[in-house]
Coordinates of C-alpha atoms in Angstrom, one line a residue:
M1 CA -20.9 5.9 3.8
S2 CA -21.8 7.8 0.2
L3 CA -21.4 6.3 -3.1
E4 CA -18.4 8.9 -3.6
A5 CA -16.7 7.8 -0.8
R6 CA -16.9 4.4 -1.4
W7 CA -15.7 4.8 -5.3
G8 CA -12.6 6.8 -3.6
A9 CA -12.0 4.2 -1.3
L10 CA -12.3 1.5 -3.9
C11 CA -10.1 3.6 -6.4
A12 CA -7.6 3.6 -3.6
W13 CA -7.7 0.2 -2.8
F14 CA -7.3 -1.0 -6.6
S15 CA -4.4 2.0 -6.8
S16 CA -1.8 -0.7 -5.1
P17 CA 0.1 -2.8 -7.1
F18 CA -0.2 -5.5 -4.7
H19 CA -3.9 -5.5 -4.8
R20 CA -4.0 -5.1 -8.9
F21 CA -1.6 -8.3 -8.8
A22 CA -4.2 -10.1 -6.5
I23 CA -7.0 -9.4 -9.1
V24 CA -4.9 -9.7 -12.1
L25 CA -2.9 -12.9 -11.5
P26 CA -6.0 -15.3 -11.2
A27 CA -8.0 -13.4 -13.9
A28 CA -5.3 -14.2 -16.4
I29 CA -4.4 -17.6 -15.4
A30 CA -8.5 -18.3 -15.6
L31 CA -8.2 -16.9 -19.0
I32 CA -5.6 -18.9 -20.2
V33 CA -7.2 -21.9 -18.9
G34 CA -10.1 -21.4 -20.9
A35 CA -8.5 -20.3 -24.0
I36 CA -6.7 -23.9 -23.8
F37 CA -9.3 -26.0 -22.4
Y38 CA -12.8 -24.7 -24.1
P39 CA -11.4 -25.6 -27.6
L40 CA -11.0 -28.9 -26.5
F41 CA -13.8 -29.4 -25.0
R42 CA -15.7 -28.3 -28.3
E43 CA -13.6 -30.5 -30.2
A44 CA -14.6 -33.2 -28.2
E45 CA -18.0 -32.5 -28.0
G46 CA -18.0 -32.5 -31.8
H47 CA -16.3 -36.3 -31.8
I48 CA -19.0 -37.5 -29.6
R49 CA -22.1 -35.9 -31.8
N50 CA -19.8 -37.6 -34.9
E51 CA -19.7 -41.1 -33.6
V52 CA -23.2 -41.1 -32.3
R53 CA -24.3 -40.1 -36.0
A54 CA -22.1 -42.5 -37.3
A55 CA -23.6 -45.3 -35.3
I56 CA -27.2 -44.2 -36.2
A57 CA -26.2 -44.4 -39.9
L58 CA -24.8 -47.8 -39.6
E59 CA -28.0 -49.0 -37.9
I60 CA -29.9 -47.1 -41.3
N61 CA -27.6 -48.7 -43.6
G62 CA -28.6 -52.4 -42.2
L63 CA -31.9 -51.6 -42.0
D64 CA -32.1 -50.4 -45.4
E65 CA -30.6 -53.5 -46.8
Q66 CA -33.2 -55.6 -45.1
V67 CA -36.4 -53.1 -46.5
H68 CA -34.4 -53.7 -50.2
E69 CA -33.9 -57.4 -50.3
R70 CA -37.0 -59.0 -48.1
G71 CA -39.6 -55.9 -47.4
L72 CA -41.4 -54.7 -44.6
T73 CA -42.0 -57.9 -43.0
A74 CA -38.2 -58.7 -43.1
L75 CA -37.6 -54.8 -41.6
R76 CA -40.0 -55.7 -38.6
D77 CA -38.3 -59.0 -37.6
A78 CA -34.9 -57.2 -38.1
L79 CA -36.2 -54.5 -35.8
Q80 CA -38.0 -56.8 -33.4
R81 CA -34.6 -59.1 -33.1
R82 CA -32.6 -56.0 -32.3
I83 CA -34.6 -54.8 -29.7
D84 CA -34.8 -58.4 -28.1
S85 CA -31.1 -58.9 -28.2
A86 CA -30.7 -55.8 -26.1
A87 CA -27.2 -55.6 -27.4
D88 CA -27.1 -52.3 -27.6
R89 CA -29.2 -50.6 -24.5
D90 CA -28.8 -47.1 -26.3
A91 CA -30.5 -47.8 -29.8
V92 CA -33.9 -46.8 -30.2
Y93 CA -36.1 -48.1 -32.9
L94 CA -39.9 -47.2 -33.6
L95 CA -41.8 -48.3 -36.8
T96 CA -45.3 -46.8 -36.9
D97 CA -47.9 -47.2 -40.0
R98 CA -49.3 -43.8 -41.9
D99 CA -51.3 -43.3 -38.8
G100 CA -48.9 -43.1 -35.9
R101 CA -49.9 -46.5 -34.5
V102 CA -46.8 -48.3 -33.3
V103 CA -45.9 -51.4 -35.1
V104 CA -42.9 -52.5 -33.6
G105 CA -40.2 -50.5 -31.4
N106 CA -38.8 -50.1 -28.2
L107 CA -40.5 -46.3 -27.4
A108 CA -44.4 -46.2 -26.4
G109 CA -45.3 -43.4 -29.0
W110 CA -43.8 -40.9 -31.4
P111 CA -41.5 -38.8 -29.5
D112 CA -42.8 -34.8 -28.8
G113 CA -40.7 -32.7 -31.4
V114 CA -39.4 -35.2 -33.7
P115 CA -40.5 -34.2 -37.3
A116 CA -42.2 -37.1 -39.5
A117 CA -40.4 -35.6 -42.3
D118 CA -38.0 -38.0 -44.8
E119 CA -35.0 -38.5 -43.7
A120 CA -35.1 -35.6 -40.9
W121 CA -32.3 -35.5 -38.2
F122 CA -33.7 -34.8 -34.9
H123 CA -32.0 -34.1 -31.4
V124 CA -34.7 -33.8 -28.6
R125 CA -34.7 -34.3 -24.9
T126 CA -36.3 -37.1 -23.5
A127 CA -39.0 -37.1 -20.2
D128 CA -36.1 -38.8 -18.2
G129 CA -33.8 -35.9 -18.9
G130 CA -31.7 -37.4 -21.8
T131 CA -31.1 -36.9 -25.2
L132 CA -32.3 -38.7 -28.2
E133 CA -30.9 -38.1 -31.4
G134 CA -31.3 -40.0 -34.8
Q135 CA -33.2 -39.8 -38.2
V136 CA -36.8 -40.3 -39.6
F137 CA -37.4 -42.2 -42.6
V138 CA -40.9 -42.5 -44.6
L139 CA -41.1 -45.6 -46.3
F140 CA -43.5 -46.9 -49.1
G141 CA -47.1 -46.5 -48.0
G142 CA -46.9 -44.2 -45.5
D143 CA -45.0 -45.9 -42.7
R144 CA -42.5 -44.0 -40.4
L145 CA -39.1 -45.4 -39.2
L146 CA -37.3 -43.9 -36.7
V147 CA -33.8 -44.7 -35.8
G148 CA -31.7 -43.0 -33.0
R149 CA -29.7 -43.5 -30.1
H150 CA -29.7 -42.2 -25.9
S151 CA -27.0 -39.6 -26.8
P152 CA -24.4 -39.2 -24.2
L153 CA -23.8 -35.7 -25.5
E154 CA -25.8 -34.1 -23.3
S155 CA -24.8 -35.8 -20.0
Y156 CA -21.1 -35.0 -21.3
Q157 CA -21.7 -31.5 -21.9
E158 CA -23.4 -31.2 -18.0
R159 CA -20.5 -33.1 -16.7
M160 CA -17.6 -31.7 -18.5
T161 CA -19.2 -28.1 -18.1
A162 CA -19.7 -28.8 -13.8
R163 CA -15.9 -29.7 -14.4
L164 CA -14.6 -27.0 -16.3
W165 CA -16.1 -24.2 -13.7
G166 CA -15.1 -26.2 -10.6
S167 CA -11.4 -26.6 -12.4
A168 CA -11.9 -22.7 -13.1
V169 CA -12.6 -21.7 -9.6
L170 CA -10.0 -24.0 -8.3
I171 CA -7.3 -22.7 -10.4
I172 CA -8.7 -19.1 -9.4
V173 CA -8.5 -19.8 -5.8
V174 CA -5.0 -21.7 -6.0
A175 CA -3.8 -18.7 -8.0
A176 CA -5.3 -16.1 -6.0
S177 CA -4.1 -17.7 -2.7
I178 CA -0.5 -18.1 -4.2
G179 CA -0.5 -14.7 -5.2
W180 CA -2.0 -13.4 -1.5
F181 CA 0.8 -15.2 0.2
F182 CA 3.5 -13.9 -1.8
M183 CA 2.2 -10.4 -2.0
Q184 CA 2.0 -10.6 2.2
H185 CA 5.5 -11.5 2.2
L186 CA 6.4 -9.0 0.0
H187 CA 4.6 -6.3 1.2
R188 CA 6.3 -7.1 4.7
R189 CA 9.2 -7.0 3.4
L190 CA 8.6 -3.5 1.9
E191 CA 7.1 -2.1 5.3
T192 CA 10.4 -3.1 6.9
L193 CA 12.5 -1.5 4.5
A194 CA 10.0 1.5 4.6
R195 CA 10.1 1.7 8.3
E196 CA 14.0 1.5 8.4
A197 CA 14.1 4.1 5.8
A198 CA 11.6 6.6 7.5
R199 CA 14.0 6.1 10.3
I200 CA 17.0 7.2 8.5
Q201 CA 15.0 10.2 7.4
E202 CA 14.2 11.3 10.9
G203 CA 17.6 11.8 11.6
H204 CA 19.1 8.2 12.6
L205 CA 21.7 7.9 10.4
A206 CA 23.2 5.0 11.4
Q207 CA 20.5 2.7 10.8
R208 CA 20.5 0.6 7.5
L209 CA 17.9 -1.4 5.4
S210 CA 17.9 -5.0 6.7
L211 CA 19.1 -7.9 4.2
S212 CA 17.9 -11.2 4.1
A213 CA 19.3 -14.7 3.6
R214 CA 17.8 -14.9 0.1
N215 CA 20.1 -12.6 -1.8
D216 CA 17.2 -11.4 -4.2
E217 CA 16.8 -8.5 -6.0
L218 CA 15.3 -6.5 -2.8
D219 CA 18.6 -7.6 -1.4
A220 CA 20.6 -6.2 -4.3
L221 CA 18.5 -3.0 -3.9
A222 CA 18.9 -2.4 -0.3
R223 CA 22.8 -2.9 -0.3
R224 CA 22.9 -0.2 -3.1
F225 CA 20.7 2.0 -0.9
N226 CA 23.1 1.2 2.0
R227 CA 26.0 2.3 0.6
A228 CA 24.3 5.5 -0.5
F229 CA 23.6 6.0 3.4
D230 CA 27.2 5.0 4.3
E231 CA 27.9 8.2 1.9
I232 CA 25.5 10.3 3.2
E233 CA 26.6 9.6 6.9
R234 CA 29.9 10.4 6.0
L235 CA 29.2 13.8 4.6
V236 CA 26.7 14.8 7.5
D237 CA 29.3 13.8 9.8
A238 CA 31.9 15.9 8.0
S239 CA 29.7 18.7 7.8
R240 CA 28.9 18.6 11.8
H241 CA 32.4 18.1 12.4
V242 CA 33.4 21.4 10.5
S243 CA 30.6 23.4 12.0
S244 CA 31.4 22.3 15.5
A245 CA 35.2 22.6 14.8
I246 CA 34.9 26.2 13.5
A247 CA 32.3 27.1 16.5
H248 CA 35.2 25.7 19.1
D249 CA 37.8 27.4 17.3
M250 CA 36.3 31.0 16.8
R251 CA 34.7 31.0 20.7
R252 CA 38.1 31.7 22.0
P253 CA 39.1 34.6 19.9
L254 CA 35.6 36.0 20.4
I255 CA 35.6 35.6 24.5
A256 CA 39.3 38.0 23.8
L257 CA 37.5 40.4 21.5
R258 CA 34.7 40.6 24.0
R259 CA 37.0 41.3 26.9
A260 CA 39.1 43.9 24.5
I261 CA 35.5 45.9 23.6
D262 CA 34.6 45.9 27.4
E263 CA 38.2 47.3 28.2
A264 CA 37.8 49.8 25.7
R265 CA 34.6 50.9 26.7
E266 CA 35.9 51.4 30.3
A267 CA 38.6 53.1 28.8
A268 CA 36.1 55.5 26.9
A269 CA 33.7 56.6 29.4
A270 CA 34.3 60.1 28.4
D271 CA 33.4 59.7 24.4
R272 CA 29.3 59.0 24.6
I273 CA 29.7 58.1 21.0
L274 CA 32.5 55.9 21.3
R275 CA 31.0 54.2 24.2
E276 CA 27.8 53.3 22.2
R277 CA 29.5 52.1 19.4
L278 CA 31.6 49.9 21.5
E279 CA 28.4 48.6 23.1
G280 CA 26.8 47.8 19.8
L281 CA 30.0 45.8 19.0
G282 CA 30.0 44.0 22.3
A283 CA 25.7 43.2 21.7
Q284 CA 27.0 41.6 18.1
T285 CA 29.8 39.8 19.8
D286 CA 27.6 38.0 22.2
A287 CA 25.2 37.0 19.6
L288 CA 28.0 35.5 17.7
L289 CA 28.8 33.6 21.1
R290 CA 25.6 32.5 21.8
T291 CA 25.3 31.2 18.2
F292 CA 28.7 29.1 18.7
A293 CA 27.8 27.9 22.1
A294 CA 24.5 26.7 20.4
L295 CA 26.3 24.9 17.5
L296 CA 28.8 23.2 20.3
S297 CA 25.5 22.1 22.3
L298 CA 24.0 20.9 19.4
A299 CA 27.3 19.1 18.2
R300 CA 27.2 17.4 21.7
I301 CA 23.8 16.3 21.4
E302 CA 24.3 14.7 18.2
A303 CA 27.2 12.7 19.0
G304 CA 25.7 12.0 22.7
A305 CA 28.1 13.7 24.6
L306 CA 25.5 15.7 26.2
G307 CA 22.8 13.3 26.9
P308 CA 20.0 14.4 29.2
K309 CA 20.3 13.9 33.0
W310 CA 17.2 12.1 33.4
Q311 CA 14.6 13.1 36.3
P312 CA 11.1 14.0 36.9
V313 CA 10.3 17.3 35.2
D314 CA 7.1 19.3 36.0
L315 CA 6.6 20.5 32.5
A316 CA 3.8 22.6 33.3
A317 CA 5.7 24.2 35.6
L318 CA 8.6 24.7 33.6
V319 CA 6.4 26.1 31.0
A320 CA 5.0 28.8 33.5
D321 CA 8.4 29.6 34.6
A322 CA 9.4 30.3 30.8
I323 CA 6.2 32.3 30.2
E324 CA 7.1 34.5 33.2
L325 CA 10.4 35.1 32.1
Y326 CA 9.5 36.4 28.7
E327 CA 6.6 38.0 29.6
P328 CA 8.3 41.7 30.4
L329 CA 9.9 41.3 26.8
A330 CA 6.8 40.7 25.4
A331 CA 4.6 43.4 26.9
A332 CA 7.4 45.9 25.7
E333 CA 6.6 45.0 22.4
G334 CA 2.8 45.2 23.3
R335 CA 2.2 41.5 22.9
E336 CA 1.1 38.9 25.2
L337 CA 2.0 35.5 26.2
V338 CA -1.1 33.0 26.7
G339 CA -0.6 29.7 28.4
T340 CA -3.1 26.7 28.7
L341 CA -1.3 23.9 30.6
A342 CA -2.2 20.5 31.8
P343 CA -0.4 19.3 34.9
V344 CA 2.0 17.0 33.0
T345 CA 5.3 15.3 34.3
V346 CA 7.9 14.0 32.2
R347 CA 11.3 12.0 32.4
G348 CA 14.2 14.2 31.2
D349 CA 16.4 17.1 31.7
P350 CA 14.9 20.3 33.0
H351 CA 18.1 22.4 31.7
L352 CA 17.6 21.5 28.4
L353 CA 13.9 21.3 28.3
F354 CA 13.8 25.0 29.2
Q355 CA 16.4 25.6 26.5
V356 CA 13.9 24.3 24.0
L357 CA 11.4 27.0 25.6
Q358 CA 13.4 29.7 25.2
N359 CA 14.0 29.0 22.1
L360 CA 10.7 28.5 20.6
I361 CA 9.3 31.6 22.4
E362 CA 12.4 33.5 21.5
N363 CA 11.7 32.7 17.7
A364 CA 8.0 33.3 18.2
L365 CA 9.0 36.8 19.4
K366 CA 11.5 37.8 16.9
H367 CA 9.6 36.5 13.6
G368 CA 6.1 36.2 14.8
A369 CA 3.0 38.8 15.7
G370 CA 0.6 39.3 17.8
T371 CA -0.2 37.1 21.1
I372 CA 2.3 33.8 21.5
A373 CA 0.2 30.7 22.7
L374 CA 1.4 28.0 24.7
E375 CA -0.7 25.0 24.7
L376 CA 0.3 22.1 27.1
A377 CA -1.8 18.7 26.9
A378 CA -1.1 15.2 27.9
G379 CA -2.0 12.1 25.4
E380 CA -2.0 8.6 25.5
G381 CA 1.7 7.8 26.3
D382 CA 2.7 11.3 25.1
V383 CA 2.9 14.8 25.9
A384 CA 2.3 17.7 23.3
L385 CA 3.5 21.2 23.4
R386 CA 2.2 23.8 21.3
V387 CA 3.6 27.1 20.7
R388 CA 1.8 29.3 18.0
D389 CA 2.2 32.8 17.1
H390 CA -0.1 35.1 15.1
G391 CA 2.3 36.3 12.0
A392 CA 2.8 35.8 8.6
G393 CA 3.7 32.0 8.6
V394 CA 6.3 30.5 6.3
P395 CA 5.8 29.0 2.7
D396 CA 4.6 25.2 3.0
A397 CA 7.7 24.6 1.0
A398 CA 9.8 25.7 4.0
L399 CA 8.3 24.0 6.5
P400 CA 10.5 20.9 6.2
K401 CA 13.5 22.7 6.8
L402 CA 12.7 24.8 9.8
F403 CA 14.8 22.4 11.8
E404 CA 17.7 22.5 9.9
R405 CA 20.9 24.3 10.9
F406 CA 21.6 27.4 9.3
F407 CA 18.3 27.3 7.4
R408 CA 17.0 30.8 7.2
L409 CA 14.0 32.4 5.2
D410 CA 14.7 35.2 2.6
E411 CA 11.9 37.6 3.6
S412 CA 9.8 38.3 7.0
R413 CA 10.9 35.2 9.5
S414 CA 14.5 35.9 9.0
A415 CA 16.2 38.6 11.2
A416 CA 19.7 40.1 11.3
D417 CA 21.0 38.5 14.3
G418 CA 19.8 35.1 13.7
A419 CA 21.9 32.4 12.4
G420 CA 19.4 29.5 11.8
V421 CA 20.5 27.2 14.8
G422 CA 17.8 27.9 17.3
L423 CA 15.3 25.5 15.8
A424 CA 18.0 22.9 15.1
L425 CA 18.8 22.9 18.8
V426 CA 15.2 22.4 19.6
R427 CA 15.1 19.6 17.5
G428 CA 18.2 18.1 19.0
I429 CA 17.1 18.4 22.4
V430 CA 13.7 16.9 21.9
E431 CA 14.9 13.9 19.8
A432 CA 17.4 13.3 23.0
H433 CA 14.7 13.1 24.8
G434 CA 12.8 10.4 22.4
G435 CA 10.3 13.1 21.2
R436 CA 9.6 14.6 17.7
V437 CA 9.3 18.0 16.3
S438 CA 7.3 19.6 13.6
A439 CA 5.7 22.8 12.3
R440 CA 2.7 23.7 10.5
N441 CA 1.1 27.0 9.2
A442 CA -1.9 28.0 11.7
D443 CA -3.4 30.5 9.5
P444 CA -2.8 33.2 10.9
G445 CA 0.9 32.3 12.1
L446 CA 3.3 29.2 12.8
A447 CA 2.8 26.5 15.2
V448 CA 5.4 24.5 16.7
E449 CA 4.8 21.0 18.0
L450 CA 6.6 19.1 20.2
V451 CA 5.9 15.7 21.7
L452 CA 7.6 13.8 24.6
P453 CA 7.1 10.4 25.8
V454 CA 5.8 10.6 29.3
D455 CA 8.2 7.4 30.4
G456 CA 11.2 9.0 29.2
A457 CA 13.0 5.9 27.8
M458 CA 16.5 6.4 26.9
P459 CA 16.6 7.1 23.0
A460 CA 19.7 5.6 20.8
L461 CA 21.6 9.0 20.9
L462 CA 24.4 7.8 18.5
D463 CA 22.2 7.5 15.9

């Protein structure tokens, strides 16, 4: 993977609010813990250092009194008594002459790194890894006195640093784990809501967003959406009822009008002009009847009253029959139907599936151009049928609307005799078979693809 691809994948990963939360939460907690405990650590460190220096100063004051009252001999005796008593094992004493020879003390020699200057404070590491802290005095005659202590400061710093880092790591791990489990729970909940919303978007208007027993903010939001979906379903059902009612009520007068036109045409057999006009009116009436028939079929399919009559269907043979039926019409327009058909069998209603093929081919003949290619291929558990023309295609913004009833383009793909129900009927039949249908621009032309399951499982037609 290239560096650019890795960067793009990282940006895509970080764009998720869940992933950002998983990083920001532990980092914020670690910063808060550091902001609280680091000043406490520094304050405790200062207290320990002050206590050590106060103890050293107390030792120095006691020895100073011995020197002033009784001289160097008394100082040596006092140092020896303190060393022998071992009352304070952390105390360090060392008295040397001007040449650096040890006179008395519990150190073998002058420590490296300790200055010989008068009243100089020192803080050095010892050979055993400890810390020696104290003060140096230059006495009369050049003798040097070192008073100090084995300071617990370094070991305290090491222990506290290790504990602070360990606590920080533990806090980050615990916070990250809690955040991760919380986000996983929230992510699963949102995925469930997204799947249910997708089913509603696909046309299953009876689907609703699920609610949990917690009655939290997501449940409140889901209830609001469910109320909106209830209203949408009511409006869609009303629209479907109106269109089907109009189609049903208009068929009877149109049939009567078609019969009257036939009778008038027979009566006007001698008048050629009148007969031709009556034939044109008859063709327009037939187109209206076909439109109303398609609307009624679509309404019955959507209501579940026209379910498929399930039986094994040789889909390749069905497509071949459709190609054979429309080949003369295509040839008359100087066009060609080409099929690439894999042998596949599905379960469904052969009459409804043949209606799908008729509508797709007629749509390509009316609105497309050039060769019409039909491709039938078997997938894993499904079958894909593609019908492609080589015309001008449609605007990308219109692709999602092609399968809506009464949708017509304003330009090249709209025909005067089209009512915008053919592709809506295609979608209704395909979904009644448990499949899906989509369209895309093939550059050139429009490609319509429908996918059917091979097992023929009965879908929920009343969705």
